[in-house]
PDB file of C-alpha atoms in Angstrom:
ATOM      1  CA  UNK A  19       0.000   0.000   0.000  1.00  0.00           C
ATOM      2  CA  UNK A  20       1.175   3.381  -0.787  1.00  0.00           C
ATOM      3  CA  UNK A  21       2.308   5.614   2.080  1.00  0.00           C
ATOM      4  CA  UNK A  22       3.612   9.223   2.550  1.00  0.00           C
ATOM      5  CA  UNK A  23       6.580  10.695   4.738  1.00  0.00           C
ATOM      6  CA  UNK A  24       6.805  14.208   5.874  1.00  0.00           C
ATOM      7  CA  UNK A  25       9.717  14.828   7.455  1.00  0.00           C
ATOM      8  CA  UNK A  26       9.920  17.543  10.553  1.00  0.00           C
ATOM      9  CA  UNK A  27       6.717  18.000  12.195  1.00  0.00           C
ATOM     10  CA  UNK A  28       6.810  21.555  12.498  1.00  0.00           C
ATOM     11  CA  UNK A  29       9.230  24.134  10.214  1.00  0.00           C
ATOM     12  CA  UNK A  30      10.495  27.733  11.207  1.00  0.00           C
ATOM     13  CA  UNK A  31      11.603  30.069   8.759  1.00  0.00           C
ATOM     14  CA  UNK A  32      12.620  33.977   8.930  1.00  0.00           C
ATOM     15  CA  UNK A  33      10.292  35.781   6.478  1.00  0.00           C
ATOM     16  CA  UNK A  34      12.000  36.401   2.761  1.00  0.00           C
ATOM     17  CA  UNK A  35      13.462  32.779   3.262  1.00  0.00           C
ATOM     18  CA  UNK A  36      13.821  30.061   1.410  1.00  0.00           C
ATOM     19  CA  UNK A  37      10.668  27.488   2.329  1.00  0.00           C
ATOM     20  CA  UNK A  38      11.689  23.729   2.389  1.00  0.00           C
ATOM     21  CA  UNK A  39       8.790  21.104   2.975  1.00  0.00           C
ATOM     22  CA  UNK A  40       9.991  17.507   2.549  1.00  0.00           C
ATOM     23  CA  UNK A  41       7.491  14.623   1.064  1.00  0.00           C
ATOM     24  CA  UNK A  42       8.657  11.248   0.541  1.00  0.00           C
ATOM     25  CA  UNK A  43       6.531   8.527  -1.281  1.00  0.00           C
ATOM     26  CA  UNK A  44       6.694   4.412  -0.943  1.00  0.00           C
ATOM     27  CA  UNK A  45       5.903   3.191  -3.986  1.00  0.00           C
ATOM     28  CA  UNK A  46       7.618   1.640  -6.978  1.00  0.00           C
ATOM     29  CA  UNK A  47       5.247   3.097  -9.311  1.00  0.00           C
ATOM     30  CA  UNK A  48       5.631   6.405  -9.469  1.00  0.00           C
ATOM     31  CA  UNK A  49       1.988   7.932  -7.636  1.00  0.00           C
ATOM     32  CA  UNK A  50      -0.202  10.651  -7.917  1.00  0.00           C
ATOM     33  CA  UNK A  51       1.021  13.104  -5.566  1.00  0.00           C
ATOM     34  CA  UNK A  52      -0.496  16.708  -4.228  1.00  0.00           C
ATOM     35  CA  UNK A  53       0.234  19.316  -1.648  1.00  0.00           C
ATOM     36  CA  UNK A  54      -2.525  20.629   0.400  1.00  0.00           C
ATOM     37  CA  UNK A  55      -2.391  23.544   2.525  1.00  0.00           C
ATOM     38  CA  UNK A  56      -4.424  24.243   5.492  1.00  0.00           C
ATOM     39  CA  UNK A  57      -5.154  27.742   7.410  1.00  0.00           C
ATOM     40  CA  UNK A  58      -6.396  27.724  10.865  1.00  0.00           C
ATOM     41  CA  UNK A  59     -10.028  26.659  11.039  1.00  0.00           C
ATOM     42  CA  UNK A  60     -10.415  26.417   7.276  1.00  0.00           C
ATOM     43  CA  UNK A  61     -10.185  23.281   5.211  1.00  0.00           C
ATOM     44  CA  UNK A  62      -7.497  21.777   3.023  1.00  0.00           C
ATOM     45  CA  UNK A  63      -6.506  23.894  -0.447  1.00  0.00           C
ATOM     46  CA  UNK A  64      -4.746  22.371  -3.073  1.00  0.00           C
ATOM     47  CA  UNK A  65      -1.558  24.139  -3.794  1.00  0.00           C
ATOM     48  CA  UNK A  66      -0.285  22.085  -6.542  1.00  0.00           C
ATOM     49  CA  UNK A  67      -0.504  18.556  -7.622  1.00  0.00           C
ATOM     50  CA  UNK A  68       1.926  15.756  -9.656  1.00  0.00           C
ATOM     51  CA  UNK A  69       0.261  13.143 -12.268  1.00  0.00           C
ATOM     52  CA  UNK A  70       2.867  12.208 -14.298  1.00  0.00           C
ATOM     53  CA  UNK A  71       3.499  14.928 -16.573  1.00  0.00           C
ATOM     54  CA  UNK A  72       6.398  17.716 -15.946  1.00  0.00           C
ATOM     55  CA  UNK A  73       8.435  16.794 -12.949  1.00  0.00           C
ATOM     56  CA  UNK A  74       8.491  20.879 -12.250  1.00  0.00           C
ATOM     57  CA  UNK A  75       5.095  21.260 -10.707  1.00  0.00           C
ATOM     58  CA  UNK A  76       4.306  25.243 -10.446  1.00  0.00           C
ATOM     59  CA  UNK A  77       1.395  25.786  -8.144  1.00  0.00           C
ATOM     60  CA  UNK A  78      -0.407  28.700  -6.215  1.00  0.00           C
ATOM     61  CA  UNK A  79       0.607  31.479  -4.066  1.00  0.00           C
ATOM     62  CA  UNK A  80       4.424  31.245  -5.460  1.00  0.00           C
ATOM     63  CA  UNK A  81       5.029  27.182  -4.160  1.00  0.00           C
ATOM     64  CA  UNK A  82       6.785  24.726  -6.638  1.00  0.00           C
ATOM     65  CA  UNK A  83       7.585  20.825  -6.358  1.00  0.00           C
ATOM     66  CA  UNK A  84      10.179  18.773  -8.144  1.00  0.00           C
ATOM     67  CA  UNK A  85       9.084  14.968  -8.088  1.00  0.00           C
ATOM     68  CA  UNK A  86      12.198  12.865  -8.255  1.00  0.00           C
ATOM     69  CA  UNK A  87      11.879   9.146  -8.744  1.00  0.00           C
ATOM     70  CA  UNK A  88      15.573   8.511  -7.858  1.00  0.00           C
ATOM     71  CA  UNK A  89      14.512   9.769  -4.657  1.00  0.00           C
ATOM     72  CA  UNK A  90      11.155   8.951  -4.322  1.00  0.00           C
ATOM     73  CA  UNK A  91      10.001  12.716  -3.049  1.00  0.00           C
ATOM     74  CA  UNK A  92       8.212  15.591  -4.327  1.00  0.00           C
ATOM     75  CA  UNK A  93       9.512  18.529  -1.879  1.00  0.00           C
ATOM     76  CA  UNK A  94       7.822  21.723  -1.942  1.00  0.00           C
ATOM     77  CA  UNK A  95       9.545  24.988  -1.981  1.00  0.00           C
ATOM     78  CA  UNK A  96       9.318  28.575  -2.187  1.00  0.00           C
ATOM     79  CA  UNK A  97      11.890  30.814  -2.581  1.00  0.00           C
ATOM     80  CA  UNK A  98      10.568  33.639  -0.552  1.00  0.00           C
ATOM     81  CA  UNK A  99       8.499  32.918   2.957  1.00  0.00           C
ATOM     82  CA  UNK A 100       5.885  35.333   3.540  1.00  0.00           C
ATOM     83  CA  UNK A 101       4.404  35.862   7.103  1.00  0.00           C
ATOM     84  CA  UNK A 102       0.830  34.744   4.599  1.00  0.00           C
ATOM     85  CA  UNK A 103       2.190  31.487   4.468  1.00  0.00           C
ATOM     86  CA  UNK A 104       1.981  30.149   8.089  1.00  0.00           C
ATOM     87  CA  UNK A 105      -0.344  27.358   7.782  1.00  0.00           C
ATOM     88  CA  UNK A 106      -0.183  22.988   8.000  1.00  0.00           C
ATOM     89  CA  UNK A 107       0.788  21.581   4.890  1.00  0.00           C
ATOM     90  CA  UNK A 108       0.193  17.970   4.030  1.00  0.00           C
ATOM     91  CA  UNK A 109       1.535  15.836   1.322  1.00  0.00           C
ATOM     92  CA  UNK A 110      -0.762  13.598   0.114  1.00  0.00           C
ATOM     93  CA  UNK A 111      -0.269  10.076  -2.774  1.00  0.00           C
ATOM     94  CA  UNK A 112      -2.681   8.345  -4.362  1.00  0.00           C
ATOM     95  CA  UNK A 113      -2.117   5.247  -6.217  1.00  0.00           C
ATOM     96  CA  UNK A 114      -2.672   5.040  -9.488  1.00  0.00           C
ATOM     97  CA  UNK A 115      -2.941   1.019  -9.765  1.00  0.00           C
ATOM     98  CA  UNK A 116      -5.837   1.127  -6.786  1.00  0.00           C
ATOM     99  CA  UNK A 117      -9.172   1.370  -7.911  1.00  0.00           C
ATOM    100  CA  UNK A 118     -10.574   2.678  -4.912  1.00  0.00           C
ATOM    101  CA  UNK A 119      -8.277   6.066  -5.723  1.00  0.00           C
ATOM    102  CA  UNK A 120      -7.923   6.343  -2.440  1.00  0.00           C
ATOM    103  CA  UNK A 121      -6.059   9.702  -1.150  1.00  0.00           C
ATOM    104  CA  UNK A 122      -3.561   8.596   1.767  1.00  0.00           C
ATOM    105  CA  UNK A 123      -1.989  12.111   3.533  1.00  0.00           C
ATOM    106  CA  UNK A 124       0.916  12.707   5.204  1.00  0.00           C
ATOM    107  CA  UNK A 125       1.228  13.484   8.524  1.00  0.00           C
ATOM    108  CA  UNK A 126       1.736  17.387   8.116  1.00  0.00           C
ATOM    109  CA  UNK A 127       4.062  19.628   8.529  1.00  0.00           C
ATOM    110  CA  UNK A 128       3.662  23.412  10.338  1.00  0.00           C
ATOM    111  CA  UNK A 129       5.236  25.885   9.039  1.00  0.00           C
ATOM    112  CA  UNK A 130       6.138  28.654  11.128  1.00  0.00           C
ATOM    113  CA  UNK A 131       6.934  32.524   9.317  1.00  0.00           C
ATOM    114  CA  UNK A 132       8.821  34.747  11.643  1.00  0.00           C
ATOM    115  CA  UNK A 133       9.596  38.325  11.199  1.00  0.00           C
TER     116      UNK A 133
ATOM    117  CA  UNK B  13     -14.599  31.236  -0.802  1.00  0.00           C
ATOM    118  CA  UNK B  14     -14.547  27.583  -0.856  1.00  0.00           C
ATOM    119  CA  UNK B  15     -16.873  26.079  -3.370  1.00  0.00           C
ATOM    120  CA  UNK B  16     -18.157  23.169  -0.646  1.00  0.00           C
ATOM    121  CA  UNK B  17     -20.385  24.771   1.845  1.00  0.00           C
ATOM    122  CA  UNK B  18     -20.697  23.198   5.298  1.00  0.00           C
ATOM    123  CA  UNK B  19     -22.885  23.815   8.044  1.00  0.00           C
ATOM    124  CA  UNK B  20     -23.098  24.353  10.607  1.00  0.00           C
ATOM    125  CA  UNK B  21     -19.379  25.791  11.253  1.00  0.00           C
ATOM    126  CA  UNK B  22     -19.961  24.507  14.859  1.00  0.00           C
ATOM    127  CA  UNK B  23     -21.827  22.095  16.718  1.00  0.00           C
ATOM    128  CA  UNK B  24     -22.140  20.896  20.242  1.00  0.00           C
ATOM    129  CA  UNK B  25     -24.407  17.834  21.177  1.00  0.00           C
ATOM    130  CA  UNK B  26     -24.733  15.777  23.832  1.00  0.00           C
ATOM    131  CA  UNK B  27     -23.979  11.907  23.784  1.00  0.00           C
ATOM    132  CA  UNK B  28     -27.762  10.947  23.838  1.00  0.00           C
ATOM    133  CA  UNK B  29     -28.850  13.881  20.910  1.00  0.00           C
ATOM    134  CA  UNK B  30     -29.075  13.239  17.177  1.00  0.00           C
ATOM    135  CA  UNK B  31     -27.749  15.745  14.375  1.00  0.00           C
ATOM    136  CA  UNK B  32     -26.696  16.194  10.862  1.00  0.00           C
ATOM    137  CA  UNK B  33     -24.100  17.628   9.421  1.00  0.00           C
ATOM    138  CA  UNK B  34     -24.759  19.367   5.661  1.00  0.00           C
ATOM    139  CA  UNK B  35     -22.564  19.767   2.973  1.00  0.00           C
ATOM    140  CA  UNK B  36     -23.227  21.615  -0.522  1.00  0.00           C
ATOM    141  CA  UNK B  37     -21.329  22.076  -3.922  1.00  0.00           C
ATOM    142  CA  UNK B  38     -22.688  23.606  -7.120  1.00  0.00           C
ATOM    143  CA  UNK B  39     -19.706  22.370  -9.297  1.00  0.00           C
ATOM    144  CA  UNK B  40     -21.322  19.466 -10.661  1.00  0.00           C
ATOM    145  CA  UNK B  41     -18.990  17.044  -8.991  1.00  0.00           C
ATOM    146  CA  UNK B  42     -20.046  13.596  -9.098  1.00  0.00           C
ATOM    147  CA  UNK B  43     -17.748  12.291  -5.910  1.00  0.00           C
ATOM    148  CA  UNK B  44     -18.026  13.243  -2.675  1.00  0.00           C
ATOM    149  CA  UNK B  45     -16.532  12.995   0.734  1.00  0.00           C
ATOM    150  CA  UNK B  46     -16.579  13.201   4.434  1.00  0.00           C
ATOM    151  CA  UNK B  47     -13.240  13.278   6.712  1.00  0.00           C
ATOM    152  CA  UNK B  48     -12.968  13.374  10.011  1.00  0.00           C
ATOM    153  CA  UNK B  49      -9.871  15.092  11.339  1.00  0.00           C
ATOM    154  CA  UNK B  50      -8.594  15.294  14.985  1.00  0.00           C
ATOM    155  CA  UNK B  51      -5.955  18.407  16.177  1.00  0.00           C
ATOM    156  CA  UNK B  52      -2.682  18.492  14.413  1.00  0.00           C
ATOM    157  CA  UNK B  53      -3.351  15.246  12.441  1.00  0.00           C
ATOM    158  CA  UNK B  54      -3.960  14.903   8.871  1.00  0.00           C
ATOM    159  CA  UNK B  55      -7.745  13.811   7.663  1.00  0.00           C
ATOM    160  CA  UNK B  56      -9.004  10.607   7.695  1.00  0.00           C
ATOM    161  CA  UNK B  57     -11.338   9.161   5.092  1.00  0.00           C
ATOM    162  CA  UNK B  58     -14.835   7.930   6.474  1.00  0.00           C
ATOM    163  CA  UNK B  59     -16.929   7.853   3.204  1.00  0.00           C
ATOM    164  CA  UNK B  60     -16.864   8.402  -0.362  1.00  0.00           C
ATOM    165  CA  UNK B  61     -19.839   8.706  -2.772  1.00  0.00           C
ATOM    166  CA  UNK B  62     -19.503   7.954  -6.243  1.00  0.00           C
ATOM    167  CA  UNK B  63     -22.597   9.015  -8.426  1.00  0.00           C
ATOM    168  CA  UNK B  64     -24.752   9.441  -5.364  1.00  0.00           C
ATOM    169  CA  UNK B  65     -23.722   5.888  -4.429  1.00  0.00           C
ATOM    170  CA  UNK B  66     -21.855   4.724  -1.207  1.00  0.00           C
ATOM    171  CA  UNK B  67     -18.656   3.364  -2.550  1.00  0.00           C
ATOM    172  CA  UNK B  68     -16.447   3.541   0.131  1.00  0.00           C
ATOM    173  CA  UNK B  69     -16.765   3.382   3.706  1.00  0.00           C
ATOM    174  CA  UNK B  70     -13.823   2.953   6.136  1.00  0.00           C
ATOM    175  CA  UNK B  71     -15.143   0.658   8.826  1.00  0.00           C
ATOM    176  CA  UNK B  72     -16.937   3.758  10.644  1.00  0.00           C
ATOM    177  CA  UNK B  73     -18.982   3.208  13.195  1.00  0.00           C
ATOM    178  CA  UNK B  74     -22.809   2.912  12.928  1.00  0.00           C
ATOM    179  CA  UNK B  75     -23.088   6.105  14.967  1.00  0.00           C
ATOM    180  CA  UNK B  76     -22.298   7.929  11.809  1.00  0.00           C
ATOM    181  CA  UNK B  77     -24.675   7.469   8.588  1.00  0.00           C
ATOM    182  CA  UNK B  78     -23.597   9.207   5.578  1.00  0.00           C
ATOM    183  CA  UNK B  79     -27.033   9.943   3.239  1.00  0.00           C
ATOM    184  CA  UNK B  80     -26.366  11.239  -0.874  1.00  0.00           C
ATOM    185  CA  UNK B  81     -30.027  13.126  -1.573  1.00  0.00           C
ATOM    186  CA  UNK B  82     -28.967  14.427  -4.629  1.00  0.00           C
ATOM    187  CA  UNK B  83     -25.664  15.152  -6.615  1.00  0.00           C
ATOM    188  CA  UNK B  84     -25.089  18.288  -4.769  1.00  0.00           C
ATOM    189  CA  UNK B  85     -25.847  17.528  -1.116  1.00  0.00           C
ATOM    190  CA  UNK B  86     -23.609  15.385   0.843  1.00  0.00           C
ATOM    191  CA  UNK B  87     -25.641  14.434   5.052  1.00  0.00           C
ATOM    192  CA  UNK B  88     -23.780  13.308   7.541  1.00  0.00           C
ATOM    193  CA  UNK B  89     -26.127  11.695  10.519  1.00  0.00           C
ATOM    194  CA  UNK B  90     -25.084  12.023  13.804  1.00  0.00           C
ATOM    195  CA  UNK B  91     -26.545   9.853  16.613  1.00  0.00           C
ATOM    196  CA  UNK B  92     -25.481   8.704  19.939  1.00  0.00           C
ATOM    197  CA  UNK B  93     -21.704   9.907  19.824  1.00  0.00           C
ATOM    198  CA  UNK B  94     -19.142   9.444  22.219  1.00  0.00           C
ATOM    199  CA  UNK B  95     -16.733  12.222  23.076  1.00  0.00           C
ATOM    200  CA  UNK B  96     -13.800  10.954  20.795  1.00  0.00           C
ATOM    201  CA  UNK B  97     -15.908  11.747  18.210  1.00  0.00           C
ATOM    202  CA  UNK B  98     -15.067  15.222  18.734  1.00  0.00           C
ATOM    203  CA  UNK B  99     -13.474  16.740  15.646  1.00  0.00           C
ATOM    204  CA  UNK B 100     -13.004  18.644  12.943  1.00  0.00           C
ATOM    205  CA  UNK B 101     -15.451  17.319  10.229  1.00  0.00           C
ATOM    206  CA  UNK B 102     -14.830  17.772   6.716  1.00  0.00           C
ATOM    207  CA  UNK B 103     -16.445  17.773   3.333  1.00  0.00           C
ATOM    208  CA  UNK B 104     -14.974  17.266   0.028  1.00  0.00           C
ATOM    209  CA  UNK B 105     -15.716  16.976  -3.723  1.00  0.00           C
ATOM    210  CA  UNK B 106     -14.325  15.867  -6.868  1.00  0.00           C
ATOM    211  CA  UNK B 107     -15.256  15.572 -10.587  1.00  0.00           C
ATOM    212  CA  UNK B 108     -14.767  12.060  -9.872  1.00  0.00           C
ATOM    213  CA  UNK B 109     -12.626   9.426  -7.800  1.00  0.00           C
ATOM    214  CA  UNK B 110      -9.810   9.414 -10.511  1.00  0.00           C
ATOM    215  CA  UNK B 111      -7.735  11.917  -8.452  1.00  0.00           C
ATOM    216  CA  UNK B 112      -5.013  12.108 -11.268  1.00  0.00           C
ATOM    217  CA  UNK B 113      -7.598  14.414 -13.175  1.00  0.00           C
ATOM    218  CA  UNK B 114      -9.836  15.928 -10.403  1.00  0.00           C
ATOM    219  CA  UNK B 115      -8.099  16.597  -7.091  1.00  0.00           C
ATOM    220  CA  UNK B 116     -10.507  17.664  -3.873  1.00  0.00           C
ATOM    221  CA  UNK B 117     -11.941  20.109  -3.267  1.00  0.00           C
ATOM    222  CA  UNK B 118     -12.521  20.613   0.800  1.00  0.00           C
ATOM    223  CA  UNK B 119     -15.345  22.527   2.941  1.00  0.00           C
ATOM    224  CA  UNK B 120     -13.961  24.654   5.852  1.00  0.00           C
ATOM    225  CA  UNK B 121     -15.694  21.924   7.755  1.00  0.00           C
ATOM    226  CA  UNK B 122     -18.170  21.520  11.270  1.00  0.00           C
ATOM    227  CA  UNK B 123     -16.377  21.593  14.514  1.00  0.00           C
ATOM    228  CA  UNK B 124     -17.947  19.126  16.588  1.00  0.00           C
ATOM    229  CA  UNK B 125     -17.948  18.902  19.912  1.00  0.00           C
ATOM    230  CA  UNK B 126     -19.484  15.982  21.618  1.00  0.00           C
ATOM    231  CA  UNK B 127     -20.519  16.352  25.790  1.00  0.00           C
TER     232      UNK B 127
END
């Protein structure tokens, strides 16, 4: 079954920083894979998503992936933090060889924008 | 604005009361969801609906019945809960299941509290 790794629970960064999310997949076909981004009290946004086509994913609010087979992850980044960007961010794989197209998340990561 | 309306926001019952939880999208998604998520974890799958039809359920208690009226309306009965059921409870949609082509789109969910 496919599973997702997010590495460091919680992630602080000085605003204008580079932003550096880590996702790691288990899966020897290559998954569907999406970041989600959650504010407080809202629910989950999609910020970008991977399905096979460029391994450059360019999504919303400035936030980019590269999904790397070699290394079975698909880290986010964003090369400047903005104090807009505190939030929980979960990686999230679906498998494209399971029917059910189930969506299995990560365990999140915070990310933390100081000034 | 999210696109999946969800009321109420919040909700407080007692263990012996019944209530519903009601979620709405105009986007003519065919696939829709409910996810219960706890603080500082990541959502957990309860029930999908595929073409107004139960198609997945996760082993979730009887407590909880999921009703599909219509294409647009997603219920979520509510009847003799136990405290642990306290939770964020979330709503999602898709085109369909195939995530590769229609990733989620999520309610800002019903904060339930259960006395």
């Amino acid at each position: 079954a496919q599973s997702v790794t997010q590495l460091g629970s919680h992630v602080s960064v000085s605003e204008g920083a580079l932003v550096l999310l880590r996702c790691n997949y288990s899966s020897s076909v290559p998954p569907y894979l999406f970041w989600y981004v959650q504010y407080p009290n809202q629910g989950l946004q999609l910020l970008l998503k991977y399905t096979s086509a460029a391994t450059l994913v360019k999504g919303i609010n400035g936030f980019e992936a590269e999904f790397k087979k070699s290394e079975t992850s698909f880290h986010l980044t964003k090369p400047s933090a903005h104090m807009s960007d505190a939030a929980e961010y979960f990686c999230a794989v679906s498998d494209p060889m399971d029917s059910s197209y189930k969506l299995i998340f990560g365990s999140g990561t915070r990310l933390l924008v100081r000034p | 604005d999210t696109e999946v309306t969800q009321t109420p926001k919040h909700l407080v019952m007692g263990m012996t009361n019944k209530k519903s939880l009601k979620c709405e999208q105009h986007m003519g998604h065919r696939a829709m969801y409910w996810y219960k998520q706890k603080a500082k974890k990541p959502p957990e799958l309860m029930f999908v609906y595929s073409y107004e039809k139960l198609s997945i359920n996760e082993s979730v208690p009887s407590r909880f019945s999921p009703e599909c009226p219509n294409s647009s309306l997603l219920n979520l009965h509510l009847h003799a809960l136990q405290p642990e059921d306290s939770a964020l409870y979330l709503c999602a949609s898709s085109q369909d299941t195939a995530f590769y082509n229609s990733p989620l789109h999520f309610g800002n969910g019903t904060r339930l509290t259960v006395t």
